[in-house]
Coordinates of C-alpha atoms and ligand atoms in Angstrom, one line a residue:
M20 CA 0.0 0.0 0.0
S21 CA 1.4 3.4 -0.9
Q22 CA 2.2 5.9 1.7
I23 CA 0.3 9.2 2.0
D24 CA 2.5 10.7 4.7
S25 CA 5.6 10.0 6.8
L26 CA 3.6 8.9 9.9
P27 CA 3.3 5.3 10.9
P28 CA 0.5 2.9 9.6
L29 CA -2.8 3.3 11.5
R30 CA -2.6 -0.3 12.8
D31 CA 0.6 0.5 14.6
V32 CA -0.8 3.8 16.0
I33 CA -3.9 1.9 17.3
A34 CA -1.8 -0.9 18.8
R35 CA 0.8 1.5 20.4
H36 CA -1.9 3.7 22.0
E37 CA -4.1 0.7 22.9
L38 CA -7.1 2.2 21.1
S39 CA -9.5 -0.7 21.4
A40 CA -12.7 0.4 19.7
R41 CA -15.6 1.4 22.0
K42 CA -19.1 0.8 20.8
A43 CA -20.7 3.4 23.1
L44 CA -18.6 6.0 21.2
G45 CA -19.6 4.7 17.8
Q46 CA -15.9 3.7 17.1
N47 CA -15.5 2.0 13.7
F48 CA -12.1 3.1 12.4
L49 CA -10.9 3.5 8.9
L50 CA -7.4 2.0 8.6
D51 CA -6.7 2.3 4.8
L52 CA -5.1 5.7 4.2
N53 CA -5.6 5.5 0.5
L54 CA -9.3 5.2 1.2
T55 CA -9.3 8.2 3.6
A56 CA -7.4 10.2 1.1
R57 CA -10.2 9.4 -1.5
I58 CA -12.8 10.5 1.0
A59 CA -10.9 13.7 1.6
R60 CA -10.9 14.4 -2.2
I61 CA -14.7 14.3 -2.4
P62 CA -15.2 18.0 -1.3
G63 CA -12.8 19.1 -4.0
D64 CA -9.8 21.4 -3.5
L65 CA -9.6 22.3 0.2
S66 CA -6.4 24.3 0.0
G67 CA -8.3 27.6 0.7
T68 CA -10.8 26.0 3.2
D69 CA -10.8 25.3 6.9
V70 CA -12.2 21.9 7.7
I71 CA -14.1 20.7 10.8
E72 CA -13.7 17.0 11.5
V73 CA -15.9 15.5 14.1
G74 CA -14.5 12.4 15.8
P75 CA -10.9 11.9 14.3
G76 CA -10.3 8.8 16.4
P77 CA -6.8 7.6 15.6
G78 CA -6.7 10.1 12.7
G79 CA -7.1 8.2 9.5
L80 CA -9.4 10.7 7.8
T81 CA -7.5 13.6 9.5
R82 CA -4.3 12.4 7.7
G83 CA -6.2 12.1 4.4
L84 CA -7.5 15.7 4.7
L85 CA -4.1 17.1 5.6
S86 CA -2.1 15.1 3.0
E87 CA -4.7 16.2 0.4
G88 CA -3.9 19.8 1.3
A89 CA -6.7 21.2 3.5
R90 CA -5.8 24.7 4.6
R91 CA -6.5 23.8 8.2
V92 CA -8.2 20.9 10.1
L93 CA -9.9 21.5 13.4
A94 CA -11.0 18.2 14.9
I95 CA -13.3 17.6 17.9
E96 CA -12.8 14.3 19.7
K97 CA -14.6 13.1 22.8
D98 CA -12.4 10.1 23.6
P99 CA -9.3 11.3 25.5
R100 CA -7.5 8.1 24.7
C101 CA -7.1 9.3 21.1
L102 CA -5.3 12.5 22.0
P103 CA -1.7 11.2 22.1
A104 CA -2.2 9.7 18.6
L105 CA -3.6 12.9 17.3
D106 CA -0.6 14.8 19.0
E107 CA 1.7 12.9 16.6
I108 CA -0.3 14.2 13.7
R109 CA 0.0 17.7 15.1
A110 CA 3.8 17.4 15.3
A111 CA 3.8 16.5 11.6
Y112 CA 1.5 19.4 10.6
P113 CA 2.0 22.0 13.4
D114 CA 0.4 25.0 11.6
R115 CA -2.5 23.2 10.0
F116 CA -4.0 20.9 12.6
Q117 CA -5.7 21.5 15.9
V118 CA -7.7 19.2 18.2
I119 CA -10.4 20.2 20.7
E120 CA -11.2 17.5 23.3
G121 CA -14.9 17.4 24.0
D122 CA -18.4 16.6 22.8
A123 CA -19.2 17.9 19.3
L124 CA -22.8 18.4 20.4
E125 CA -21.6 21.0 22.9
I126 CA -18.7 22.7 21.3
N127 CA -19.0 25.6 18.8
P128 CA -15.7 25.6 16.9
L129 CA -16.5 28.6 14.8
E130 CA -14.4 31.1 16.7
H131 CA -11.3 29.1 15.7
L132 CA -12.1 29.1 12.0
T133 CA -12.0 31.4 8.9
P134 CA -14.5 30.9 6.1
P135 CA -14.9 29.1 3.8
I136 CA -15.6 26.1 6.1
A137 CA -16.2 22.5 5.1
I138 CA -17.2 19.7 7.4
C139 CA -15.8 16.3 6.7
A140 CA -16.4 13.3 9.1
N141 CA -16.8 9.7 9.6
L142 CA -19.5 10.4 12.1
P143 CA -20.1 8.4 15.3
Y144 CA -23.5 6.7 14.5
N145 CA -25.1 7.8 17.8
V146 CA -24.8 11.5 17.2
G147 CA -24.5 11.7 13.4
T148 CA -28.1 12.4 12.5
E149 CA -28.5 15.0 15.3
L150 CA -25.4 16.9 14.1
L151 CA -26.6 16.7 10.5
I152 CA -30.1 18.2 11.5
R153 CA -28.4 21.0 13.4
W154 CA -26.2 21.8 10.4
L155 CA -29.2 21.8 8.0
T156 CA -31.4 23.9 10.2
P157 CA -29.5 27.1 11.2
K158 CA -31.3 30.3 12.0
D159 CA -30.0 31.9 8.9
W160 CA -29.2 30.7 5.4
P161 CA -26.6 30.3 3.8
P162 CA -25.1 28.4 6.8
F163 CA -21.5 28.8 8.1
W164 CA -20.4 25.7 6.1
S165 CA -20.1 25.4 2.3
S166 CA -20.1 21.6 2.2
L167 CA -20.7 18.6 4.3
T168 CA -18.9 15.3 3.5
L169 CA -20.3 12.7 5.9
M170 CA -20.1 9.0 6.4
F171 CA -23.5 7.4 7.4
Q172 CA -25.0 4.0 7.5
K173 CA -26.0 3.4 3.9
E174 CA -29.7 3.3 4.8
V175 CA -29.4 6.9 6.3
A176 CA -27.5 8.1 3.2
E177 CA -30.3 6.8 1.1
R178 CA -32.9 8.7 3.2
L179 CA -31.0 11.9 2.6
T180 CA -30.9 11.6 -1.2
A181 CA -34.2 9.8 -1.7
Q182 CA -36.7 11.0 -4.3
P183 CA -40.6 11.0 -4.1
G184 CA -42.1 7.6 -4.6
S185 CA -39.4 5.7 -2.7
K186 CA -39.8 4.2 0.8
A187 CA -36.7 6.1 1.9
Y188 CA -38.3 9.5 1.0
G189 CA -39.2 11.5 4.1
R190 CA -38.3 14.3 6.4
L191 CA -34.5 13.8 6.0
A192 CA -34.8 14.0 2.2
I193 CA -36.8 17.2 2.4
L194 CA -34.4 18.8 4.9
S195 CA -31.3 18.0 3.0
Q196 CA -32.6 18.8 -0.5
W197 CA -34.5 21.9 0.2
R198 CA -31.4 24.1 0.7
A199 CA -28.6 21.8 -0.4
E200 CA -27.5 19.5 -3.2
A201 CA -27.1 16.0 -1.8
R202 CA -25.5 13.0 -3.4
I203 CA -24.0 9.7 -2.4
A204 CA -20.4 10.0 -3.3
M205 CA -19.1 6.6 -2.2
T206 CA -20.3 3.4 -0.6
L207 CA -18.2 1.2 1.6
P208 CA -18.6 -2.4 2.7
P209 CA -18.3 -3.3 6.4
E210 CA -14.7 -4.7 5.9
A211 CA -13.5 -1.1 5.2
F212 CA -13.8 -0.5 9.0
S213 CA -12.2 -1.9 12.1
P214 CA -14.2 -3.4 13.8
P215 CA -16.6 -4.0 10.9
P216 CA -20.1 -2.7 11.5
K217 CA -23.1 -4.8 10.7
V218 CA -24.2 -2.7 7.8
H219 CA -22.8 -1.0 4.7
S220 CA -21.9 2.6 4.9
A221 CA -21.9 5.5 2.4
V222 CA -20.4 9.0 2.2
V223 CA -22.9 11.7 1.4
H224 CA -21.7 15.0 0.0
L225 CA -24.0 18.0 0.5
T226 CA -23.3 21.4 -0.9
A227 CA -25.1 24.4 0.6
L228 CA -27.2 26.3 -2.0
P229 CA -27.0 30.1 -1.8
E230 CA -30.8 30.1 -1.1
P231 CA -33.6 27.6 -0.8
R232 CA -34.8 25.9 -3.9
F233 CA -38.4 27.0 -3.3
P234 CA -39.6 29.7 -0.9
A235 CA -41.0 28.6 2.4
Q236 CA -40.6 29.5 6.1
P237 CA -38.4 26.9 7.7
H238 CA -40.7 26.3 10.8
L239 CA -43.8 26.0 8.6
L240 CA -42.1 23.5 6.2
E241 CA -40.8 21.5 9.1
R242 CA -44.2 21.3 10.7
V243 CA -46.1 20.3 7.6
V244 CA -43.4 17.7 6.6
A245 CA -43.2 16.2 10.1
K246 CA -46.9 15.7 10.3
A247 CA -47.3 14.4 6.8
F248 CA -44.6 11.7 7.2
N249 CA -45.6 10.9 10.8
Q250 CA -48.5 9.0 9.3
R251 CA -47.0 8.3 5.9
R252 CA -49.5 5.6 4.9
K253 CA -52.5 7.9 5.4
M254 CA -53.9 10.2 2.7
L255 CA -52.7 13.7 3.3
R256 CA -56.2 15.0 4.1
A257 CA -56.3 12.7 7.1
A258 CA -52.6 12.9 8.1
L259 CA -52.7 16.7 8.1
K260 CA -56.2 17.1 9.5
G261 CA -55.0 18.5 12.8
L262 CA -53.2 21.4 11.1
A263 CA -56.3 23.3 9.9
P264 CA -60.0 22.6 9.5
D265 CA -59.8 23.6 5.8
I266 CA -56.8 21.4 5.0
E267 CA -58.4 20.0 1.8
D268 CA -58.6 23.5 0.4
R269 CA -55.1 24.3 1.4
L270 CA -53.8 21.1 -0.2
L271 CA -55.7 21.9 -3.4
A272 CA -54.3 25.5 -3.4
A273 CA -50.8 24.0 -3.2
G274 CA -51.5 21.8 -6.1
I275 CA -51.7 18.6 -4.1
K276 CA -54.5 16.1 -4.3
P277 CA -56.0 15.6 -0.8
T278 CA -56.0 11.8 -1.5
E279 CA -52.2 11.7 -2.1
R280 CA -49.8 10.2 0.4
A281 CA -46.7 12.1 1.7
E282 CA -44.4 9.7 0.0
Q283 CA -45.6 10.9 -3.5
V284 CA -45.4 14.6 -2.9
P285 CA -42.3 16.5 -4.3
L286 CA -40.4 19.0 -2.3
E287 CA -41.7 21.9 -4.4
A288 CA -45.3 21.0 -3.4
F289 CA -44.4 20.7 0.3
C290 CA -43.0 24.2 0.1
A291 CA -46.2 25.5 -1.6
L292 CA -48.2 23.8 1.1
A293 CA -46.1 25.4 3.8
R294 CA -46.7 28.8 2.2
Q295 CA -50.5 28.2 2.6
F296 CA -49.9 28.5 6.4
E297 CA -48.1 31.9 6.2
T298 CA -50.2 34.7 7.9
Ligands
SAM312 N1 -12.5 9.4 12.0 C1 -12.1 8.2 12.6 C2 -12.0 7.2 11.4 O1 -12.6 7.5 10.3 O2 -11.4 6.2 11.5 C3 -13.0 7.6 13.6 C4 -14.5 7.5 13.2 S1 -15.5 6.7 14.5 C5 -16.8 6.2 13.5 C6 -16.3 8.0 15.4 C7 -15.4 8.9 16.3 O3 -16.1 9.9 16.9 C8 -14.6 8.2 17.4 O4 -13.3 8.5 17.4 C9 -15.4 8.6 18.7 O5 -14.6 8.6 19.8 C10 -15.8 10.0 18.3 N2 -17.0 10.5 19.0 C11 -18.1 9.8 19.5 N3 -19.0 10.7 20.0 C12 -18.5 11.9 19.8 C13 -19.0 13.2 20.2 N4 -20.2 13.4 20.7 N5 -18.2 14.3 19.9 C14 -17.0 14.2 19.3 N6 -16.4 12.9 19.0 C15 -17.2 11.8 19.2

């Protein structure tokens, strides 16, 4: 296997620092540095971009990002056992790599960074969706990040990129496609990780759009979509009954048949329906 940097192989790093993977922290490590370099190339040229990495672990993806030329990488890691291994990376890239120890759900790294900012992470499964939803629902748009390159279980990745008519289509698809371009950039088998997870994984690449695809107020779109998919098998006139007594009229005004189910309704029509609730 070809070298991507002068640091030791990840297996040696993990053995030397006794980094046995902990399930509670969602630890499935990537050990192939050629693979992590490929993931680091997905966002494109990062030489003028600061990168936030959540959960660097022993540093496989971190090394990919740095060797591929990211301007700076700021990593947030909850497991203090990983810090000595990450210190070795810092010694190799003293001006371009910084680690904050702590919980990514509680830390705001923005004060340390200069835009443009990309986020790239092999996310811990237990906090991955929560972080993604936070990044997709800031108070103002465009958000602080220009792109998100994130590893998920393949099933979650398919929910982010799903189109109407598929079982995977739902709230996550609407959320990620309303104000971003979302695509699956790579799929990985369980054997790519140590230890191997039970399921396949996929890297999703999301690029923030300068403005939403269709006008709607975020809280109204969120309310309509949450309710519609909460009872996804029901016709919309029944599923959305609690939102307004004249829901059938509002559906028709938005160009949606009241007998349709949420799964069939495209993003543009959900936005039109959300606008029916503006006062
Ligand atoms: N990036 C490494 C790789 O690709 O091999 C490790 C990925 S592993 C799936 C997830 C990492 O996130 C672990 O290192 C874990 O300790 C860390 N982690 C788990 N929960 C976290 C949290 N709330 N905040 C920051 N890091 C967290």
